[in-house]
Amino acid sequence: MTQSIQGFESPSHPGRFIPQGTGFATKPELAWRMIERCADDPLLTFAWITADEAYGDNTRLRERCKSRGLNHVVAVACDHPLILAGAKTRADAAFAALAVEAWQRYSCGTGAKGQRFYDWAWIGVGEQEWVLARRSVSDPTELAFFRCWAARSVALPELVRVAGARWSVEEVFQAAKNEVGLDHYQVRKHTAWYRHVTLAMVAQAHLAFLAAETARGQGSPRGGEHDGPVTQGARPGGTIAA
C-alpha cells in the first residue's frame, strides 16, 4: 500500500524530516523516475539500461522501458517464468535443455584480474526479445539469467557487453565510499544527508573527469567503446545501470 510520509520542519528542528508530500516508492519505481529524467533530457544520450534482479524481476519496469523504446538487459531470477512453444517453463530449466553447441564463450569486459570470460547462450522469447544466460567457466553450476529487449537487431556479443557493464557500477560505489566518503556521514536530518550525498557525488564526478584527462594526456585513445556506466537512451551511446 502506498502511504504518504507526513513531514514538516519546525523552528527548533529545521530540516529534520523528509519533505512533506514525499510518498513511499519501491526501488523499481524510483529507478523508473530516474530513467525517465534521463530519457527526457535532450543533452543525454544512452543506448542501454542494465540492472540487477531487484529491478529485472519487475515486469512493470521492463514494460515501461519497452514502451519508451529503451533497450535493456536486466538480471532475473533462475525461476523467471517463460512461455516456450506454448508451454510454461522457467529460465534455468529452459537453458538446461540446450545443446552444448548453444553455449559460446565471450568476455563481458575487463575486471580486476583481466578479461571476464563466461559461457553464454540466448533464447528468443518474442520480437527483438531474448533471455540470456551466463555460465561460469570454472563452475558450470553457477549461472545467471537476464531478460533482454532491443528496438533493433542485435548480436549476442552486444548483449554480453551490456550484461557485464553493471560490474563497473559496483566499482564506482566502492570508489565513492573510499575516496570521497559517500557513506561516511553522521547526520540524522534529511537536508544534511541530502547535502552530504550530493557533495560526495559531485566530488566523485570531478575526480573521474580529472582521471580521464590524465589518461588522455598519457596517450590513451579518446572515445571508443567501454564498459563504464554512461547516460543512455534510445540512441547510440553508453550504458546506464541500476
mmCIF file of N, CA and C in Angstrom, residues 62-181:
data_model
loop_
_atom_site.group_PDB
_atom_site.id
_atom_site.type_symbol
_atom_site.label_atom_id
_atom_site.label_comp_id
_atom_site.label_asym_id
_atom_site.label_seq_id
_atom_site.Cartn_x
_atom_site.Cartn_y
_atom_site.Cartn_z
ATOM 1 N N ARG A 62 10.085 -3.345 -16.786
ATOM 2 C CA ARG A 62 10.522 -3.773 -18.118
ATOM 3 C C ARG A 62 9.554 -3.280 -19.197
ATOM 4 N N GLU A 63 8.255 -3.364 -18.916
ATOM 5 C CA GLU A 63 7.269 -2.907 -19.891
ATOM 6 C C GLU A 63 7.353 -1.401 -20.108
ATOM 7 N N ARG A 64 7.620 -0.675 -19.054
ATOM 8 C CA ARG A 64 7.775 0.769 -19.191
ATOM 9 C C ARG A 64 8.960 1.102 -20.091
ATOM 10 N N CYS A 65 10.061 0.393 -19.905
ATOM 11 C CA CYS A 65 11.235 0.617 -20.754
ATOM 12 C C CYS A 65 10.912 0.316 -22.217
ATOM 13 N N LYS A 66 10.220 -0.771 -22.462
ATOM 14 C CA LYS A 66 9.830 -1.118 -23.829
ATOM 15 C C LYS A 66 8.928 -0.050 -24.434
ATOM 16 N N SER A 67 7.989 0.469 -23.633
ATOM 17 C CA SER A 67 7.042 1.452 -24.151
ATOM 18 C C SER A 67 7.736 2.727 -24.605
ATOM 19 N N ARG A 68 8.908 3.012 -24.046
ATOM 20 C CA ARG A 68 9.658 4.202 -24.447
ATOM 21 C C ARG A 68 10.803 3.866 -25.384
ATOM 22 N N GLY A 69 10.859 2.610 -25.831
ATOM 23 C CA GLY A 69 11.898 2.216 -26.769
ATOM 24 C C GLY A 69 13.278 2.173 -26.172
ATOM 25 N N LEU A 70 13.385 1.879 -24.868
ATOM 26 C CA LEU A 70 14.668 1.854 -24.180
ATOM 27 C C LEU A 70 15.210 0.427 -24.126
ATOM 28 N N ASN A 71 16.287 0.188 -24.833
ATOM 29 C CA ASN A 71 16.920 -1.128 -24.847
ATOM 30 C C ASN A 71 17.389 -1.488 -23.440
ATOM 31 N N HIS A 72 17.248 -2.759 -23.069
ATOM 32 C CA HIS A 72 17.662 -3.126 -21.717
ATOM 33 C C HIS A 72 18.107 -4.582 -21.628
ATOM 34 N N VAL A 73 19.031 -4.821 -20.716
ATOM 35 C CA VAL A 73 19.489 -6.153 -20.326
ATOM 36 C C VAL A 73 19.463 -6.165 -18.807
ATOM 37 N N VAL A 74 18.487 -6.841 -18.235
ATOM 38 C CA VAL A 74 18.299 -6.807 -16.776
ATOM 39 C C VAL A 74 18.316 -8.227 -16.215
ATOM 40 N N ALA A 75 18.954 -8.398 -15.087
ATOM 41 C CA ALA A 75 19.050 -9.713 -14.465
ATOM 42 C C ALA A 75 17.686 -10.164 -13.945
ATOM 43 N N VAL A 76 17.432 -11.468 -14.028
ATOM 44 C CA VAL A 76 16.202 -12.059 -13.490
ATOM 45 C C VAL A 76 16.573 -13.313 -12.704
ATOM 46 N N ALA A 77 15.639 -13.783 -11.912
ATOM 47 C CA ALA A 77 15.881 -14.959 -11.073
ATOM 48 C C ALA A 77 15.921 -16.236 -11.906
ATOM 49 N N CYS A 78 16.477 -17.289 -11.321
ATOM 50 C CA CYS A 78 16.583 -18.565 -12.027
ATOM 51 C C CYS A 78 15.218 -19.162 -12.324
ATOM 52 N N ASP A 79 14.208 -18.814 -11.518
ATOM 53 C CA ASP A 79 12.867 -19.347 -11.746
ATOM 54 C C ASP A 79 11.990 -18.375 -12.551
ATOM 55 N N HIS A 80 12.633 -17.454 -13.260
ATOM 56 C CA HIS A 80 11.893 -16.491 -14.082
ATOM 57 C C HIS A 80 10.992 -17.248 -15.058
ATOM 58 N N PRO A 81 9.688 -16.985 -15.081
ATOM 59 C CA PRO A 81 8.769 -17.752 -15.932
ATOM 60 C C PRO A 81 8.891 -17.407 -17.404
ATOM 61 N N LEU A 82 8.835 -18.448 -18.251
ATOM 62 C CA LEU A 82 8.912 -18.287 -19.706
ATOM 63 C C LEU A 82 7.829 -19.131 -20.361
ATOM 64 N N ILE A 83 7.391 -18.676 -21.521
ATOM 65 C CA ILE A 83 6.483 -19.467 -22.346
ATOM 66 C C ILE A 83 7.220 -19.815 -23.627
ATOM 67 N N LEU A 84 7.563 -21.084 -23.811
ATOM 68 C CA LEU A 84 8.300 -21.542 -24.982
ATOM 69 C C LEU A 84 7.501 -22.636 -25.672
ATOM 70 N N ALA A 85 7.232 -22.437 -26.959
ATOM 71 C CA ALA A 85 6.446 -23.402 -27.735
ATOM 72 C C ALA A 85 5.101 -23.679 -27.066
ATOM 73 N N GLY A 86 4.512 -22.637 -26.479
ATOM 74 C CA GLY A 86 3.198 -22.780 -25.865
ATOM 75 C C GLY A 86 3.194 -23.410 -24.492
ATOM 76 N N ALA A 87 4.367 -23.771 -23.980
ATOM 77 C CA ALA A 87 4.448 -24.420 -22.662
ATOM 78 C C ALA A 87 5.150 -23.506 -21.672
ATOM 79 N N LYS A 88 4.670 -23.533 -20.441
ATOM 80 C CA LYS A 88 5.266 -22.712 -19.402
ATOM 81 C C LYS A 88 6.460 -23.425 -18.790
ATOM 82 N N THR A 89 7.546 -22.698 -18.627
ATOM 83 C CA THR A 89 8.746 -23.256 -18.010
ATOM 84 C C THR A 89 9.441 -22.152 -17.238
ATOM 85 N N ARG A 90 10.623 -22.433 -16.729
ATOM 86 C CA ARG A 90 11.399 -21.437 -16.015
ATOM 87 C C ARG A 90 12.773 -21.312 -16.664
ATOM 88 N N ALA A 91 13.460 -20.213 -16.401
ATOM 89 C CA ALA A 91 14.702 -19.910 -17.099
ATOM 90 C C ALA A 91 15.743 -21.012 -16.958
ATOM 91 N N ASP A 92 15.997 -21.480 -15.735
ATOM 92 C CA ASP A 92 17.051 -22.478 -15.550
ATOM 93 C C ASP A 92 16.722 -23.785 -16.272
ATOM 94 N N ALA A 93 15.453 -24.181 -16.291
ATOM 95 C CA ALA A 93 15.065 -25.410 -16.977
ATOM 96 C C ALA A 93 15.205 -25.265 -18.490
ATOM 97 N N ALA A 94 14.877 -24.099 -19.017
ATOM 98 C CA ALA A 94 14.975 -23.874 -20.458
ATOM 99 C C ALA A 94 16.417 -23.968 -20.936
ATOM 100 N N PHE A 95 17.347 -23.407 -20.186
ATOM 101 C CA PHE A 95 18.746 -23.433 -20.614
ATOM 102 C C PHE A 95 19.402 -24.770 -20.329
ATOM 103 N N ALA A 96 18.920 -25.496 -19.341
ATOM 104 C CA ALA A 96 19.455 -26.828 -19.064
ATOM 105 C C ALA A 96 19.172 -27.776 -20.223
ATOM 106 N N ALA A 97 18.130 -27.495 -20.997
ATOM 107 C CA ALA A 97 17.754 -28.359 -22.108
ATOM 108 C C ALA A 97 18.499 -28.032 -23.395
ATOM 109 N N LEU A 98 19.308 -26.972 -23.410
ATOM 110 C CA LEU A 98 20.016 -26.590 -24.631
ATOM 111 C C LEU A 98 21.179 -27.542 -24.923
ATOM 112 N N ALA A 99 21.500 -27.660 -26.192
ATOM 113 C CA ALA A 99 22.652 -28.472 -26.605
ATOM 114 C C ALA A 99 23.950 -27.765 -26.224
ATOM 115 N N VAL A 100 25.024 -28.525 -26.157
ATOM 116 C CA VAL A 100 26.328 -27.961 -25.795
ATOM 117 C C VAL A 100 26.726 -26.867 -26.764
ATOM 118 N N GLU A 101 26.378 -27.039 -28.046
ATOM 119 C CA GLU A 101 26.774 -26.083 -29.078
ATOM 120 C C GLU A 101 26.107 -24.723 -28.923
ATOM 121 N N ALA A 102 25.071 -24.659 -28.110
ATOM 122 C CA ALA A 102 24.356 -23.386 -27.944
ATOM 123 C C ALA A 102 25.149 -22.388 -27.107
ATOM 124 N N TRP A 103 26.137 -22.889 -26.366
ATOM 125 C CA TRP A 103 26.903 -22.028 -25.480
ATOM 126 C C TRP A 103 28.152 -21.510 -26.186
ATOM 127 N N GLN A 104 28.397 -20.217 -26.045
ATOM 128 C CA GLN A 104 29.547 -19.584 -26.669
ATOM 129 C C GLN A 104 30.327 -18.798 -25.619
ATOM 130 N N ARG A 105 31.648 -18.806 -25.746
ATOM 131 C CA ARG A 105 32.487 -18.152 -24.741
ATOM 132 C C ARG A 105 32.861 -16.737 -25.193
ATOM 133 N N TYR A 106 32.512 -15.760 -24.345
ATOM 134 C CA TYR A 106 32.843 -14.362 -24.604
ATOM 135 C C TYR A 106 33.291 -13.701 -23.305
ATOM 136 N N SER A 107 34.070 -12.656 -23.452
ATOM 137 C CA SER A 107 34.402 -11.805 -22.315
ATOM 138 C C SER A 107 33.353 -10.707 -22.228
ATOM 139 N N CYS A 108 32.911 -10.414 -21.010
ATOM 140 C CA CYS A 108 31.941 -9.333 -20.818
ATOM 141 C C CYS A 108 32.620 -8.073 -20.320
ATOM 142 N N GLY A 109 33.920 -7.977 -20.542
ATOM 143 C CA GLY A 109 34.653 -6.772 -20.184
ATOM 144 C C GLY A 109 35.840 -7.067 -19.281
ATOM 145 N N THR A 110 36.617 -6.048 -19.045
ATOM 146 C CA THR A 110 37.809 -6.174 -18.218
ATOM 147 C C THR A 110 37.453 -6.007 -16.751
ATOM 148 N N GLY A 111 37.953 -6.906 -15.925
ATOM 149 C CA GLY A 111 37.730 -6.820 -14.486
ATOM 150 C C GLY A 111 39.025 -6.576 -13.753
ATOM 151 N N ALA A 112 39.009 -6.762 -12.445
ATOM 152 C CA ALA A 112 40.193 -6.517 -11.628
ATOM 153 C C ALA A 112 41.336 -7.472 -11.979
ATOM 154 N N LYS A 113 40.990 -8.659 -12.527
ATOM 155 C CA LYS A 113 42.011 -9.659 -12.847
ATOM 156 C C LYS A 113 42.091 -9.938 -14.345
ATOM 157 N N GLY A 114 41.702 -8.969 -15.147
ATOM 158 C CA GLY A 114 41.761 -9.154 -16.599
ATOM 159 C C GLY A 114 40.391 -9.393 -17.206
ATOM 160 N N GLN A 115 40.374 -9.996 -18.394
ATOM 161 C CA GLN A 115 39.117 -10.246 -19.088
ATOM 162 C C GLN A 115 38.226 -11.215 -18.307
ATOM 163 N N ARG A 116 36.938 -10.921 -18.280
ATOM 164 C CA ARG A 116 35.974 -11.756 -17.551
ATOM 165 C C ARG A 116 35.254 -12.669 -18.543
ATOM 166 N N PHE A 117 35.767 -13.865 -18.707
ATOM 167 C CA PHE A 117 35.207 -14.817 -19.667
ATOM 168 C C PHE A 117 34.140 -15.694 -19.007
ATOM 169 N N TYR A 118 33.032 -15.865 -19.726
ATOM 170 C CA TYR A 118 31.956 -16.765 -19.324
ATOM 171 C C TYR A 118 31.438 -17.464 -20.568
ATOM 172 N N ASP A 119 30.677 -18.514 -20.354
ATOM 173 C CA ASP A 119 29.937 -19.145 -21.448
ATOM 174 C C ASP A 119 28.536 -18.537 -21.456
ATOM 175 N N TRP A 120 28.037 -18.229 -22.684
ATOM 176 C CA TRP A 120 26.767 -17.533 -22.835
ATOM 177 C C TRP A 120 25.860 -18.259 -23.822
ATOM 178 N N ALA A 121 24.568 -18.177 -23.572
ATOM 179 C CA ALA A 121 23.571 -18.707 -24.508
ATOM 180 C C ALA A 121 22.347 -17.803 -24.436
ATOM 181 N N TRP A 122 21.570 -17.785 -25.531
ATOM 182 C CA TRP A 122 20.369 -16.952 -25.521
ATOM 183 C C TRP A 122 19.218 -17.667 -26.204
ATOM 184 N N ILE A 123 18.015 -17.325 -25.760
ATOM 185 C CA ILE A 123 16.791 -17.916 -26.294
ATOM 186 C C ILE A 123 15.837 -16.778 -26.651
ATOM 187 N N GLY A 124 15.304 -16.796 -27.853
ATOM 188 C CA GLY A 124 14.339 -15.789 -28.255
ATOM 189 C C GLY A 124 12.985 -16.054 -27.614
ATOM 190 N N VAL A 125 12.384 -15.015 -27.049
ATOM 191 C CA VAL A 125 11.082 -15.175 -26.390
ATOM 192 C C VAL A 125 10.051 -14.182 -26.931
ATOM 193 N N GLY A 126 10.380 -13.496 -28.000
ATOM 194 C CA GLY A 126 9.461 -12.529 -28.583
ATOM 195 C C GLY A 126 10.166 -11.734 -29.651
ATOM 196 N N GLU A 127 9.467 -10.756 -30.187
ATOM 197 C CA GLU A 127 10.059 -9.914 -31.223
ATOM 198 C C GLU A 127 11.128 -9.021 -30.611
ATOM 199 N N GLN A 128 12.370 -9.222 -31.045
ATOM 200 C CA GLN A 128 13.522 -8.479 -30.522
ATOM 201 C C GLN A 128 13.637 -8.621 -28.998
ATOM 202 N N GLU A 129 13.268 -9.791 -28.486
ATOM 203 C CA GLU A 129 13.317 -10.045 -27.049
ATOM 204 C C GLU A 129 13.944 -11.412 -26.792
ATOM 205 N N TRP A 130 14.828 -11.461 -25.795
ATOM 206 C CA TRP A 130 15.565 -12.688 -25.521
ATOM 207 C C TRP A 130 15.733 -12.892 -24.022
ATOM 208 N N VAL A 131 16.038 -14.123 -23.650
ATOM 209 C CA VAL A 131 16.553 -14.426 -22.315
ATOM 210 C C VAL A 131 17.986 -14.889 -22.510
ATOM 211 N N LEU A 132 18.880 -14.298 -21.757
ATOM 212 C CA LEU A 132 20.311 -14.560 -21.863
ATOM 213 C C LEU A 132 20.775 -15.278 -20.606
ATOM 214 N N ALA A 133 21.670 -16.246 -20.779
ATOM 215 C CA ALA A 133 22.221 -16.977 -19.629
ATOM 216 C C ALA A 133 23.739 -16.861 -19.621
ATOM 217 N N ARG A 134 24.284 -16.687 -18.435
ATOM 218 C CA ARG A 134 25.734 -16.626 -18.242
ATOM 219 C C ARG A 134 26.149 -17.785 -17.351
ATOM 220 N N ARG A 135 27.136 -18.551 -17.800
ATOM 221 C CA ARG A 135 27.592 -19.725 -17.054
ATOM 222 C C ARG A 135 29.072 -19.598 -16.733
ATOM 223 N N SER A 136 29.438 -19.873 -15.486
ATOM 224 C CA SER A 136 30.834 -19.789 -15.076
ATOM 225 C C SER A 136 31.671 -20.833 -15.800
ATOM 226 N N VAL A 137 32.864 -20.441 -16.217
ATOM 227 C CA VAL A 137 33.775 -21.370 -16.888
ATOM 228 C C VAL A 137 34.322 -22.388 -15.898
ATOM 229 N N SER A 138 34.644 -21.949 -14.688
ATOM 230 C CA SER A 138 35.241 -22.840 -13.696
ATOM 231 C C SER A 138 34.206 -23.674 -12.947
ATOM 232 N N ASP A 139 32.970 -23.169 -12.850
ATOM 233 C CA ASP A 139 31.913 -23.887 -12.147
ATOM 234 C C ASP A 139 30.624 -23.802 -12.962
ATOM 235 N N PRO A 140 30.381 -24.792 -13.827
ATOM 236 C CA PRO A 140 29.208 -24.756 -14.713
ATOM 237 C C PRO A 140 27.863 -24.720 -13.992
ATOM 238 N N THR A 141 27.858 -24.985 -12.689
ATOM 239 C CA THR A 141 26.590 -24.913 -11.950
ATOM 240 C C THR A 141 26.254 -23.479 -11.539
ATOM 241 N N GLU A 142 27.198 -22.590 -11.727
ATOM 242 C CA GLU A 142 26.988 -21.186 -11.370
ATOM 243 C C GLU A 142 26.457 -20.433 -12.583
ATOM 244 N N LEU A 143 25.175 -20.099 -12.568
ATOM 245 C CA LEU A 143 24.537 -19.440 -13.699
ATOM 246 C C LEU A 143 23.834 -18.157 -13.272
ATOM 247 N N ALA A 144 23.680 -17.251 -14.223
ATOM 248 C CA ALA A 144 22.896 -16.033 -14.033
ATOM 249 C C ALA A 144 22.052 -15.842 -15.291
ATOM 250 N N PHE A 145 20.899 -15.170 -15.131
ATOM 251 C CA PHE A 145 19.962 -15.033 -16.245
ATOM 252 C C PHE A 145 19.553 -13.573 -16.409
ATOM 253 N N PHE A 146 19.283 -13.199 -17.665
ATOM 254 C CA PHE A 146 18.964 -11.821 -17.986
ATOM 255 C C PHE A 146 17.809 -11.776 -18.986
ATOM 256 N N ARG A 147 16.916 -10.823 -18.791
ATOM 257 C CA ARG A 147 15.856 -10.569 -19.759
ATOM 258 C C ARG A 147 16.307 -9.395 -20.617
ATOM 259 N N CYS A 148 16.226 -9.548 -21.933
ATOM 260 C CA CYS A 148 16.763 -8.549 -22.851
ATOM 261 C C CYS A 148 15.715 -8.116 -23.870
ATOM 262 N N TRP A 149 15.737 -6.849 -24.209
ATOM 263 C CA TRP A 149 14.872 -6.321 -25.270
ATOM 264 C C TRP A 149 15.619 -5.199 -25.967
ATOM 265 N N ALA A 150 15.430 -5.129 -27.291
ATOM 266 C CA ALA A 150 16.061 -4.058 -28.068
ATOM 267 C C ALA A 150 15.122 -3.619 -29.179
ATOM 268 N N ALA A 151 15.216 -2.362 -29.516
ATOM 269 C CA ALA A 151 14.375 -1.806 -30.580
ATOM 270 C C ALA A 151 14.949 -2.105 -31.958
ATOM 271 N N ARG A 152 16.058 -2.805 -31.996
ATOM 272 C CA ARG A 152 16.722 -3.149 -33.259
ATOM 273 C C ARG A 152 17.339 -4.530 -33.128
ATOM 274 N N SER A 153 17.829 -5.042 -34.231
ATOM 275 C CA SER A 153 18.505 -6.340 -34.198
ATOM 276 C C SER A 153 19.867 -6.186 -33.525
ATOM 277 N N VAL A 154 20.197 -7.119 -32.675
ATOM 278 C CA VAL A 154 21.493 -7.094 -32.001
ATOM 279 C C VAL A 154 22.102 -8.492 -32.052
ATOM 280 N N ALA A 155 23.417 -8.542 -31.901
ATOM 281 C CA ALA A 155 24.133 -9.816 -31.854
ATOM 282 C C ALA A 155 24.415 -10.179 -30.402
ATOM 283 N N LEU A 156 24.692 -11.437 -30.162
ATOM 284 C CA LEU A 156 24.956 -11.911 -28.808
ATOM 285 C C LEU A 156 26.088 -11.154 -28.116
ATOM 286 N N PRO A 157 27.216 -10.867 -28.790
ATOM 287 C CA PRO A 157 28.295 -10.154 -28.086
ATOM 288 C C PRO A 157 27.873 -8.798 -27.530
ATOM 289 N N GLU A 158 26.928 -8.124 -28.188
ATOM 290 C CA GLU A 158 26.486 -6.833 -27.666
ATOM 291 C C GLU A 158 25.704 -7.011 -26.367
ATOM 292 N N LEU A 159 24.838 -8.009 -26.313
ATOM 293 C CA LEU A 159 24.103 -8.276 -25.078
ATOM 294 C C LEU A 159 25.059 -8.673 -23.957
ATOM 295 N N VAL A 160 26.078 -9.436 -24.295
ATOM 296 C CA VAL A 160 27.086 -9.847 -23.316
ATOM 297 C C VAL A 160 27.799 -8.618 -22.745
ATOM 298 N N ARG A 161 28.169 -7.681 -23.616
ATOM 299 C CA ARG A 161 28.864 -6.471 -23.169
ATOM 300 C C ARG A 161 28.005 -5.678 -22.201
ATOM 301 N N VAL A 162 26.724 -5.539 -22.529
ATOM 302 C CA VAL A 162 25.829 -4.764 -21.671
ATOM 303 C C VAL A 162 25.622 -5.476 -20.329
ATOM 304 N N ALA A 163 25.434 -6.790 -20.373
ATOM 305 C CA ALA A 163 25.254 -7.555 -19.135
ATOM 306 C C ALA A 163 26.451 -7.395 -18.209
ATOM 307 N N GLY A 164 27.629 -7.282 -18.789
ATOM 308 C CA GLY A 164 28.837 -7.144 -17.981
ATOM 309 C C GLY A 164 29.109 -5.737 -17.501
ATOM 310 N N ALA A 165 28.374 -4.757 -18.039
ATOM 311 C CA ALA A 165 28.647 -3.359 -17.703
ATOM 312 C C ALA A 165 28.272 -3.014 -16.268
ATOM 313 N N ARG A 166 27.332 -3.745 -15.688
ATOM 314 C CA ARG A 166 26.885 -3.395 -14.342
ATOM 315 C C ARG A 166 27.980 -3.580 -13.301
ATOM 316 N N TRP A 167 28.965 -4.413 -13.604
ATOM 317 C CA TRP A 167 30.076 -4.631 -12.673
ATOM 318 C C TRP A 167 30.777 -3.316 -12.349
ATOM 319 N N SER A 168 30.872 -2.439 -13.338
ATOM 320 C CA SER A 168 31.560 -1.170 -13.127
ATOM 321 C C SER A 168 30.814 -0.288 -12.135
ATOM 322 N N VAL A 169 29.493 -0.451 -12.032
ATOM 323 C CA VAL A 169 28.722 0.343 -11.084
ATOM 324 C C VAL A 169 29.144 0.022 -9.652
ATOM 325 N N GLU A 170 29.330 -1.275 -9.364
ATOM 326 C CA GLU A 170 29.778 -1.667 -8.027
ATOM 327 C C GLU A 170 31.155 -1.070 -7.733
ATOM 328 N N GLU A 171 32.005 -1.006 -8.753
ATOM 329 C CA GLU A 171 33.324 -0.413 -8.578
ATOM 330 C C GLU A 171 33.219 1.077 -8.267
ATOM 331 N N VAL A 172 32.295 1.754 -8.944
ATOM 332 C CA VAL A 172 32.105 3.184 -8.717
ATOM 333 C C VAL A 172 31.603 3.447 -7.300
ATOM 334 N N PHE A 173 30.644 2.628 -6.842
ATOM 335 C CA PHE A 173 30.147 2.786 -5.478
ATOM 336 C C PHE A 173 31.282 2.624 -4.468
ATOM 337 N N GLN A 174 32.098 1.590 -4.663
ATOM 338 C CA GLN A 174 33.192 1.331 -3.735
ATOM 339 C C GLN A 174 34.198 2.472 -3.753
ATOM 340 N N ALA A 175 34.501 2.979 -4.948
ATOM 341 C CA ALA A 175 35.440 4.093 -5.050
ATOM 342 C C ALA A 175 34.888 5.337 -4.369
ATOM 343 N N ALA A 176 33.589 5.591 -4.537
ATOM 344 C CA ALA A 176 32.980 6.765 -3.916
ATOM 345 C C ALA A 176 33.022 6.669 -2.397
ATOM 346 N N LYS A 177 32.852 5.476 -1.857
ATOM 347 C CA LYS A 177 32.920 5.296 -0.410
ATOM 348 C C LYS A 177 34.345 5.493 0.093
ATOM 349 N N ASN A 178 35.311 4.960 -0.660
ATOM 350 C CA ASN A 178 36.708 5.014 -0.224
ATOM 351 C C ASN A 178 37.333 6.386 -0.424
ATOM 352 N N GLU A 179 37.048 7.026 -1.570
ATOM 353 C CA GLU A 179 37.764 8.236 -1.955
ATOM 354 C C GLU A 179 37.088 9.533 -1.509
ATOM 355 N N VAL A 180 35.759 9.561 -1.508
ATOM 356 C CA VAL A 180 35.079 10.822 -1.178
ATOM 357 C C VAL A 180 34.090 10.681 -0.019
ATOM 358 N N GLY A 181 34.093 9.545 0.655
ATOM 359 C CA GLY A 181 33.278 9.377 1.852
ATOM 360 C C GLY A 181 31.790 9.365 1.630
#
